Coordinates of C-alpha atoms and ligand atoms in Angstrom, one line a residue:
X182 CA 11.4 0.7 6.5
X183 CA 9.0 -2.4 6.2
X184 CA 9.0 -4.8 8.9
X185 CA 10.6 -7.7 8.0
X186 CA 8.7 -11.5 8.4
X187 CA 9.6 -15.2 8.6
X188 CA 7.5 -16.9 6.8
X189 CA 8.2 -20.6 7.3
X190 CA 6.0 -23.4 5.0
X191 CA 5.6 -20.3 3.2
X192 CA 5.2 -22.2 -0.4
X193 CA 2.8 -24.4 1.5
X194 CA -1.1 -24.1 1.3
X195 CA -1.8 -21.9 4.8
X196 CA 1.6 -20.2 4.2
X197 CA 1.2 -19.1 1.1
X198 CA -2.0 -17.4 1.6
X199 CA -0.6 -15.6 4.7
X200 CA 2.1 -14.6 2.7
X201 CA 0.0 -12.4 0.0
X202 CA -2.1 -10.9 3.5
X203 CA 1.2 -9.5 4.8
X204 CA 2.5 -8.4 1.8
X205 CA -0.5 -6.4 1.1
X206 CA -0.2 -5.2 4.3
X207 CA 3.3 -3.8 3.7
X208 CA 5.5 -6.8 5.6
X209 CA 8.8 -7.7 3.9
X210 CA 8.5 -11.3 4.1
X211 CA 11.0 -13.8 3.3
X212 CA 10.0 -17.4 2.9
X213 CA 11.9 -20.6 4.0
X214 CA 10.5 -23.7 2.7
X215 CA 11.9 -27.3 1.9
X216 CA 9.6 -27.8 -1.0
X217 CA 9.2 -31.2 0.6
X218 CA 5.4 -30.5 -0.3
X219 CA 4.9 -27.7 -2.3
X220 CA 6.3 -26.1 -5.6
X221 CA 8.5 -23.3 -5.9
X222 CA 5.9 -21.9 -9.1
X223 CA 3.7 -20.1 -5.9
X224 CA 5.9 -17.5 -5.3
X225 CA 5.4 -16.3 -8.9
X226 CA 1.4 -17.0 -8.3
X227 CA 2.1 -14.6 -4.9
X228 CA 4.1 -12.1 -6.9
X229 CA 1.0 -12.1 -9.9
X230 CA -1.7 -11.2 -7.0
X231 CA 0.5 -8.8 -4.5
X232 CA 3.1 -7.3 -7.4
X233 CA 6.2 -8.4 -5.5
X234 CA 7.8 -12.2 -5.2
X235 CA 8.4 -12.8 -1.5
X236 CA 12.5 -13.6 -0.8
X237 CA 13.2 -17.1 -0.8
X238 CA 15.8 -19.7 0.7
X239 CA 14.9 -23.1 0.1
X240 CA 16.2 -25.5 3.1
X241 CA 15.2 -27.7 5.8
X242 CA 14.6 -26.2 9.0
X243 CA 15.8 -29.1 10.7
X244 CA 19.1 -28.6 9.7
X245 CA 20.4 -26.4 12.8
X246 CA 23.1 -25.3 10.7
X247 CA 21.3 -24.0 8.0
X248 CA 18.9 -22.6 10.0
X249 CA 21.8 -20.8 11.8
X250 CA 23.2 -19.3 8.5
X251 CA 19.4 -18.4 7.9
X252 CA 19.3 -15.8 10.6
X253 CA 23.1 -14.5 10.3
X254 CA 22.1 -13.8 6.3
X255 CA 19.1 -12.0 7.5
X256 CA 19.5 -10.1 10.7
X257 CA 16.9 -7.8 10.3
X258 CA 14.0 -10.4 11.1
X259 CA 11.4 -9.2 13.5
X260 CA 9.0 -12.1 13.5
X261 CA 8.6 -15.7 12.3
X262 CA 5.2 -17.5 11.5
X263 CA 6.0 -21.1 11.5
X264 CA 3.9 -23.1 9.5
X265 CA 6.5 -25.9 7.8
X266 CA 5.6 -29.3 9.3
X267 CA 4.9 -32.7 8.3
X268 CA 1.1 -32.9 8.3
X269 CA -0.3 -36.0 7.3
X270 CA -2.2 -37.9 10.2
X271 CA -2.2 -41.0 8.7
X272 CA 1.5 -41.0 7.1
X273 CA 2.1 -39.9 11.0
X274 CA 1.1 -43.4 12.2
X275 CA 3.6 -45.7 9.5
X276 CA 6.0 -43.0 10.5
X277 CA 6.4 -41.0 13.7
X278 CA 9.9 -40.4 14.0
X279 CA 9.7 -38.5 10.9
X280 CA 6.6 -36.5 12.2
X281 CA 9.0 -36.0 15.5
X282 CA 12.1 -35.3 13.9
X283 CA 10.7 -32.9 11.3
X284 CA 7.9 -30.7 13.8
X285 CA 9.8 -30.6 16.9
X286 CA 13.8 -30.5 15.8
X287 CA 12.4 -27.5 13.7
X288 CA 10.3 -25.7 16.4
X289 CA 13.0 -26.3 18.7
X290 CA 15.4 -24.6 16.3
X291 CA 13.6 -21.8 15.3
X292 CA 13.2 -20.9 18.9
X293 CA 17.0 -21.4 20.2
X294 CA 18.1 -19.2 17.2
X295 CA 15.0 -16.5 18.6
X296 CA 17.2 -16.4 21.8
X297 CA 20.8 -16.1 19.6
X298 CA 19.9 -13.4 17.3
X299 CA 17.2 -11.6 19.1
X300 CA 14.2 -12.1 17.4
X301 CA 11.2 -11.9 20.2
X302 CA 7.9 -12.4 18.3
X303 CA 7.0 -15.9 17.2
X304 CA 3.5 -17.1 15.3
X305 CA 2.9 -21.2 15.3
X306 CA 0.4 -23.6 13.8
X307 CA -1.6 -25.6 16.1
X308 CA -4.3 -27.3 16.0
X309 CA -7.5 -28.1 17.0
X310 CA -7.1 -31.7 16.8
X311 CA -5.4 -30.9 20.5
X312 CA -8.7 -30.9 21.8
X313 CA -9.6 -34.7 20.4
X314 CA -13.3 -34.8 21.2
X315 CA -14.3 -32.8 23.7
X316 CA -17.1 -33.4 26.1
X317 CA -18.7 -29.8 25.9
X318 CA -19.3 -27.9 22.5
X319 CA -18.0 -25.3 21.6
X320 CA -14.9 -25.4 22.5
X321 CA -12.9 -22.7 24.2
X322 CA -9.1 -21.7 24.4
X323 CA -9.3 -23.4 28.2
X324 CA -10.9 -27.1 26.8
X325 CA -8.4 -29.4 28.4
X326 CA -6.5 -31.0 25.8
X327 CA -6.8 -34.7 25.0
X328 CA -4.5 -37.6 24.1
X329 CA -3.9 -37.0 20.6
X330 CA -4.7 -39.4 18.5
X331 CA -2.0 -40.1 15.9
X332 CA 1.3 -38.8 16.4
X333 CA 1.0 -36.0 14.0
X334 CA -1.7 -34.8 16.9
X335 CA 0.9 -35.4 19.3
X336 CA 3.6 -32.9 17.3
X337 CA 1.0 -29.9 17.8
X338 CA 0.6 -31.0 22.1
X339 CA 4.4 -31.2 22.6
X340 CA 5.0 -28.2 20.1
X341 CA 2.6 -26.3 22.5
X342 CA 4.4 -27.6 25.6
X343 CA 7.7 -26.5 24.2
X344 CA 6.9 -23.1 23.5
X345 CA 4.9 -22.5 26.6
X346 CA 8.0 -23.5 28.8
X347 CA 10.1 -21.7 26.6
X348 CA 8.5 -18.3 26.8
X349 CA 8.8 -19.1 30.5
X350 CA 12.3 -19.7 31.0
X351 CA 12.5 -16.6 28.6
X352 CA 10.5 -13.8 29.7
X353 CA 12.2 -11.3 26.5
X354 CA 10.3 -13.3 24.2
X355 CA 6.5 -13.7 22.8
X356 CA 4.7 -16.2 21.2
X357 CA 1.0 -17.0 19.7
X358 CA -0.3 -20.7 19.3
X359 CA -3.1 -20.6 16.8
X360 CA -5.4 -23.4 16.6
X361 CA -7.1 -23.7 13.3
X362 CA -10.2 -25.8 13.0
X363 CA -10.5 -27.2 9.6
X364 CA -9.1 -24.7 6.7
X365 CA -10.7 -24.6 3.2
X366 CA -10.9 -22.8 0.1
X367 CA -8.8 -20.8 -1.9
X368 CA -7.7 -17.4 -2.6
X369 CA -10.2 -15.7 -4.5
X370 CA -7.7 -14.7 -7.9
X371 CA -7.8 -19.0 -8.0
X372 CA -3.7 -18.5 -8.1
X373 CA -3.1 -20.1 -5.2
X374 CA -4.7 -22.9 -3.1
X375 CA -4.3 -26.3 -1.4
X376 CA -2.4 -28.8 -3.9
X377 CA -2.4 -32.1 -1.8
X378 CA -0.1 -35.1 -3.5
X379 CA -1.5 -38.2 -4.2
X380 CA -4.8 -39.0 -3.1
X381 CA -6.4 -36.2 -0.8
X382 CA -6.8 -37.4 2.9
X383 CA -9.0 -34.0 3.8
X384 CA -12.5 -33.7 3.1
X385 CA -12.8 -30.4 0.6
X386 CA -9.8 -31.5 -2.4
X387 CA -11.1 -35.4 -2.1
X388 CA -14.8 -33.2 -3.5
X389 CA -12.9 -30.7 -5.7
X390 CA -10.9 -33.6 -7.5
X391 CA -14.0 -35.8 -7.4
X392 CA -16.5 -32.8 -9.2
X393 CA -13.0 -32.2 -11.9
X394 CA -13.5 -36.1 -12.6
X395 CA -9.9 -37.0 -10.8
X396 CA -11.6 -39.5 -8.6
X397 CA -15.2 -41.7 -9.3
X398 CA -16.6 -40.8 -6.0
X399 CA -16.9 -39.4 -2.9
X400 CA -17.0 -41.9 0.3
X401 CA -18.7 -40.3 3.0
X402 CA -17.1 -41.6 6.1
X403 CA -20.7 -42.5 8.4
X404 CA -24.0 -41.3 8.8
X405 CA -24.5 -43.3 12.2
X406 CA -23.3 -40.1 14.4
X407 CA -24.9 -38.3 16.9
X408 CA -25.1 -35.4 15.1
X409 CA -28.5 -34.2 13.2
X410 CA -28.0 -35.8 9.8
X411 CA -25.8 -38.9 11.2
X412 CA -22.3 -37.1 9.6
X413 CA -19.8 -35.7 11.2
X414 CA -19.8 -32.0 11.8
X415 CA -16.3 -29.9 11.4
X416 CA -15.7 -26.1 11.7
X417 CA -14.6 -25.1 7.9
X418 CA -12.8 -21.5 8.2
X419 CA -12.0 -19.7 4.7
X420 CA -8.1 -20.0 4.2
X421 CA -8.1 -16.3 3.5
X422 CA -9.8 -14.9 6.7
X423 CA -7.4 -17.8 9.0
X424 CA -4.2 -16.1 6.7
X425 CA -5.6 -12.2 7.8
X426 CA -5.3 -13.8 11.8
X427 CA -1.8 -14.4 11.4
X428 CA -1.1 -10.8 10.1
X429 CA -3.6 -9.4 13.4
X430 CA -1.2 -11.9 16.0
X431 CA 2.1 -10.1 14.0
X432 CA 0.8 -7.0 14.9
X433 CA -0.3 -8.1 18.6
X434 CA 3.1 -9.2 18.9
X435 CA 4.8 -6.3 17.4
X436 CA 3.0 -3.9 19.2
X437 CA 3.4 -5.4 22.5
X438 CA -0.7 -5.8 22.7
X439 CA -0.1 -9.2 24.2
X440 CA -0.9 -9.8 27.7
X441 CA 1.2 -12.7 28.4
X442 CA 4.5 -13.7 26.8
X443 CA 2.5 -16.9 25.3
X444 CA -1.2 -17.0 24.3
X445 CA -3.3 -19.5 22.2
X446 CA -6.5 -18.6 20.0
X447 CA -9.0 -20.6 18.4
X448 CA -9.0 -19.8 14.6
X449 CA -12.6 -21.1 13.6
X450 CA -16.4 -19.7 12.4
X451 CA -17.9 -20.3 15.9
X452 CA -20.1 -22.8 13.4
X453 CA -20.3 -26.8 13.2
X454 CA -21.3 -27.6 9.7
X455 CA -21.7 -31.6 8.6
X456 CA -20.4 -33.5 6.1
X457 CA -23.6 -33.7 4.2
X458 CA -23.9 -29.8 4.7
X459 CA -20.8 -29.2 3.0
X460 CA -21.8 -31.7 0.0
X461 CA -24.9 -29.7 -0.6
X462 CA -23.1 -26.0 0.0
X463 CA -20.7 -27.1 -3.0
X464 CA -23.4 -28.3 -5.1
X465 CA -25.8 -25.6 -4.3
X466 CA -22.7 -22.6 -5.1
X467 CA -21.2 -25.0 -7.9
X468 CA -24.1 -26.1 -9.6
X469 CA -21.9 -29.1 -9.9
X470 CA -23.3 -32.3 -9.2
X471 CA -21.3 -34.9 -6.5
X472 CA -21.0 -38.4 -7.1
X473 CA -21.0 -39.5 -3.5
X474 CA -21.6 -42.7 -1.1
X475 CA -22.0 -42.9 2.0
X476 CA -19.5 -46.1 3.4
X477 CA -18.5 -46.8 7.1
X478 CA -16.6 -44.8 9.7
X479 CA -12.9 -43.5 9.2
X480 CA -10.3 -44.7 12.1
X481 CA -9.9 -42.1 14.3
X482 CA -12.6 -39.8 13.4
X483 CA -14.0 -37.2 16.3
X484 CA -17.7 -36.6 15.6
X485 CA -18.3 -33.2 15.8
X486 CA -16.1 -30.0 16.9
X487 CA -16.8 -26.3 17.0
X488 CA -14.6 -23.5 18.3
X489 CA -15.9 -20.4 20.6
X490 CA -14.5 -17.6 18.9
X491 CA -15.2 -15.0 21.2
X492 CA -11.7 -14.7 23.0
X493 CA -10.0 -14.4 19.4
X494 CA -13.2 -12.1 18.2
X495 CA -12.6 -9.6 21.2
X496 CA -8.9 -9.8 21.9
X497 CA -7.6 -10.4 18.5
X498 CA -10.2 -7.8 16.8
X499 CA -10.4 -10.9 14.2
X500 CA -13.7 -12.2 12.9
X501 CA -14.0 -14.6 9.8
X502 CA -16.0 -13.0 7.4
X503 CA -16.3 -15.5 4.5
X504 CA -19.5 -17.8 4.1
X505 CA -19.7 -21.7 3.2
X506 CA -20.8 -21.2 -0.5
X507 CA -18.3 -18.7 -1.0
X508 CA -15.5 -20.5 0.4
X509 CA -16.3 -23.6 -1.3
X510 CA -16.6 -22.2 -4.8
X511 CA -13.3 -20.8 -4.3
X512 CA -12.0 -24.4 -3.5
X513 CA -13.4 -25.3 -7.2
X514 CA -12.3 -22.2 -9.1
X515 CA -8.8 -23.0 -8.0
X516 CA -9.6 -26.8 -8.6
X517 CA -10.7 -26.5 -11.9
X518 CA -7.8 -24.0 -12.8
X519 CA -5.4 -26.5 -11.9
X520 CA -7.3 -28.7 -14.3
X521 CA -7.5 -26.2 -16.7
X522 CA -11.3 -27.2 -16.8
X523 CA -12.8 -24.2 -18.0
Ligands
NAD187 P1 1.5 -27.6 3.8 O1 2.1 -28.9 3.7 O2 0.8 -27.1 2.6 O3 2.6 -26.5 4.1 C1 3.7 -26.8 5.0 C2 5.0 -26.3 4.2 O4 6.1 -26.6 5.1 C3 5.2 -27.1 2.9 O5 5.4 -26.2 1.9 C4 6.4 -27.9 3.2 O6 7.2 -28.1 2.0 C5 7.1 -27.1 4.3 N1 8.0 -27.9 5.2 C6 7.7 -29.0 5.9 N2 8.7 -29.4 6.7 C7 9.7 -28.5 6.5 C8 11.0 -28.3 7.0 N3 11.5 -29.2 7.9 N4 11.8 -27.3 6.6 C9 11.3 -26.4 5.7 N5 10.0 -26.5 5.1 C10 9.3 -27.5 5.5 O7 0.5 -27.5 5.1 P2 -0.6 -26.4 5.5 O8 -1.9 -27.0 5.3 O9 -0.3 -25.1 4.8 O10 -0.3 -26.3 7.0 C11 0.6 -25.4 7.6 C12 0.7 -25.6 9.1 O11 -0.7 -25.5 9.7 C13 1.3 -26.9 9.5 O12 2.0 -26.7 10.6 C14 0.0 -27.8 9.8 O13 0.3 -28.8 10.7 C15 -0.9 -26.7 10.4 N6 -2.3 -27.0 10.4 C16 -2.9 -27.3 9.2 C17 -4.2 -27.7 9.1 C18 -4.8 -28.0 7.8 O14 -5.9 -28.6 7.8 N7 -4.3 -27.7 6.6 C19 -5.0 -27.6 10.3 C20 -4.4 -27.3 11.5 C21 -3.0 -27.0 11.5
WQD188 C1 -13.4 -33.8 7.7 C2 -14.6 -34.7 7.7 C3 -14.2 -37.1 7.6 C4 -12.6 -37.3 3.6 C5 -7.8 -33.4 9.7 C6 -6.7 -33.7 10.7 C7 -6.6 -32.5 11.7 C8 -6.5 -31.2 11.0 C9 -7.5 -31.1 9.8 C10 -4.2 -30.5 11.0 C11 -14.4 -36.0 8.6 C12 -15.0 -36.6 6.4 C13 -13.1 -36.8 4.8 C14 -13.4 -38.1 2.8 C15 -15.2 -37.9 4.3 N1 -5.2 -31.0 10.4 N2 -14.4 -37.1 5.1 N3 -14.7 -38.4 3.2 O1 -10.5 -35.2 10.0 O2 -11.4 -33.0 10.7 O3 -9.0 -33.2 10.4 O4 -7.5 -32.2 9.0 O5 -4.0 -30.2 12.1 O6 -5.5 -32.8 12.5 O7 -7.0 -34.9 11.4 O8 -10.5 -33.2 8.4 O9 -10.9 -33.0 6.0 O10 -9.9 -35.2 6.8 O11 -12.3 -34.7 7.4 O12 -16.3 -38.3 4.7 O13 -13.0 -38.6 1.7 O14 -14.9 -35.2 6.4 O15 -14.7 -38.3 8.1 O16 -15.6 -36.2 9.3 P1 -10.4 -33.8 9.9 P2 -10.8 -34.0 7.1

């Protein structure tokens, strides 16, 4: 019998990728989601690219009753990857106690009901924006972490802290933190990808929606760094190979390969790219031209972060594969079928 997974945020944009990995890997997965910011239409897009629709029980996993009922409806979990959260840095800062309530009430959840219904292997979503700026590039799994710097930051620190005490006082159980630099792209059938609301806060849809004519222009947020072209420089990993290092930490997990009872990996390309990089890697692969301007610095910007991937290369066995150009047209075949541009 297939192993069955939690997939929490599993509607979501990292989530639902994942989802079609495991599932093509054999996993019985069964999705919890809220919908509070994504569509219920992607489990059809996941059952179109894998032949099967995930299970699906649509609730908020703050709700310690429902999440109760959850595990007494489906007993036969082995694992849980926990990506729902509330993920908007900026939102974060008009509202914290939302950010609080909704990524720490759930973690804290999920993990009690590990201990009632004996489920021992648990997957989360950090971050590297634990590391704020650090002083030496790249950076590794050991980089002390920083003071975040918006409250959404702050979820992914005390969400860390909480497992890591947890597994502690509970030796029966295992856990993976996996920090993700900065996530892009799309799944290559363009049936699934990132589908921010409103006006995108992240670098790659505000460039998508800008080349499908959504928005006039691109602001580039400074070109006074110290970096090589003045822009900041950000580790872009290809959604797809970050979603195959959450099927690699199940199988850690399952197969008792872990050599504590909680690790954390760095999920990046081991390369910085810029700003102005990535605007000419989408042009160049697109053959789209951006309408961009360069305008002052954005609040609370780091200037430039890269992860060391070697741990999660040589532990893990996991290597992203996918290039820049590749990744980014990926980002505008999904863009422009949203659009229906043909
Ligand atoms: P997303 O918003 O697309 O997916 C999160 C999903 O969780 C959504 O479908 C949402 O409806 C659901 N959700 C939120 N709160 C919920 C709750 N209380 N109960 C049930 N469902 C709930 O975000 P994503 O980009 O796929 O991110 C997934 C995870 O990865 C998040 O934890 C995020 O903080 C983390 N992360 C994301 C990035 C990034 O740049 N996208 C980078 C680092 C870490
Ligand atoms: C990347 C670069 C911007 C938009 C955020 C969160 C972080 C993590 C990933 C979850 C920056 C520049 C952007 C635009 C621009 N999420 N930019 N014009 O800031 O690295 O990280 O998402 O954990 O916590 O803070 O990603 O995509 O917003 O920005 O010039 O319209 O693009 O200044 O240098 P960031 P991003």
């Amino acid at each position: 019998m297939s192993k069955q997974i939690l997939v929490t945020g599993g509607t979501g944009y990292i989530g639902s990728h994942t989802v079609v990995e495991l599932q093509q890997e054999g996993y019985d997965v069964v999705v919890v989601d809220n919908l509070s910011n994504s569509n219920i239409e992607v489990l059809d897009n996941i059952a179109k690219i894998t032949g099967k629709k995930p299970q699906f029980e649509q609730f908020d996993l703050a709700d310690r009753a429902k999440t109760e009922a959850f595990f007494e409806k489906y007993p036969n979990v082995e694992a849980i990857i926990h990506f729902a959260a509330s993920k908007a840095v900026g939102e974060s800062v008009e509202k914290p106690l939302l950010y609080y309530r909704n990524n720490l009430v759930s973690l804290m959840n999920l993990m009690d009901c590990m201990g009632k219904y004996d489920v021992k292997n648990f997957v989360f979503s950090s971050s590297c924006t634990v590391y704020g700026q650090p002083e030496k590039l790249p950076v590794t799994e050991a980089t002390p972490r920083q003071d975040a710097e918006s409250p959404y930051g702050n979820t992914k620190k005390v969400c860390e802290d909480i497992m890591s005490d947890t597994m502690k006082a509970n030796t029966g159980l295992k856990s993976i933190a996996l920090r993700y630099f900065n996530p892009i792209g799309a799944h290559e059938s363009a049936l699934i990808g990132e589908l921010p609301n409103g006006v995108p806060n992240n670098l790659v849809p505000f460039i998508t929606q800008t080349a499908a004519g959504l928005r006039d222009e691109l602001k580039v947020f400074g070109d006074d760094y110290n970096t090589p072209d003045g822009s900041c420089m950000r580790d872009f990993i290809n959604v797809v190979d970050l979603a195959k290092a959450h099927v690699v930490a199940i199988e850690r997990l399952l197969n008792d390969k872990n050599k504590e009872n909680y690790e954390i990996f760095n999920l990046g390309t081991g390369n910085g790219s810029s700003v102005l990089e990535l605007i000419n890697a989408f042009e160049k692969s697109t053959g789209v031209k951006l309408n961009y301007s360069i305008v002052g610095r954005r609040a609370g910007d780091i200037e430039k972060i890269w992860a060391e991937t070697s741990y999660a290369n040589n532990e893990l066995g996991w290597k992203a594969e996918k290039g820049l150009e590749e990744t980014l047209l990926s980002a505008w075949n999904w863009e422009k079928k949203v659009r229906g541009i043909k």
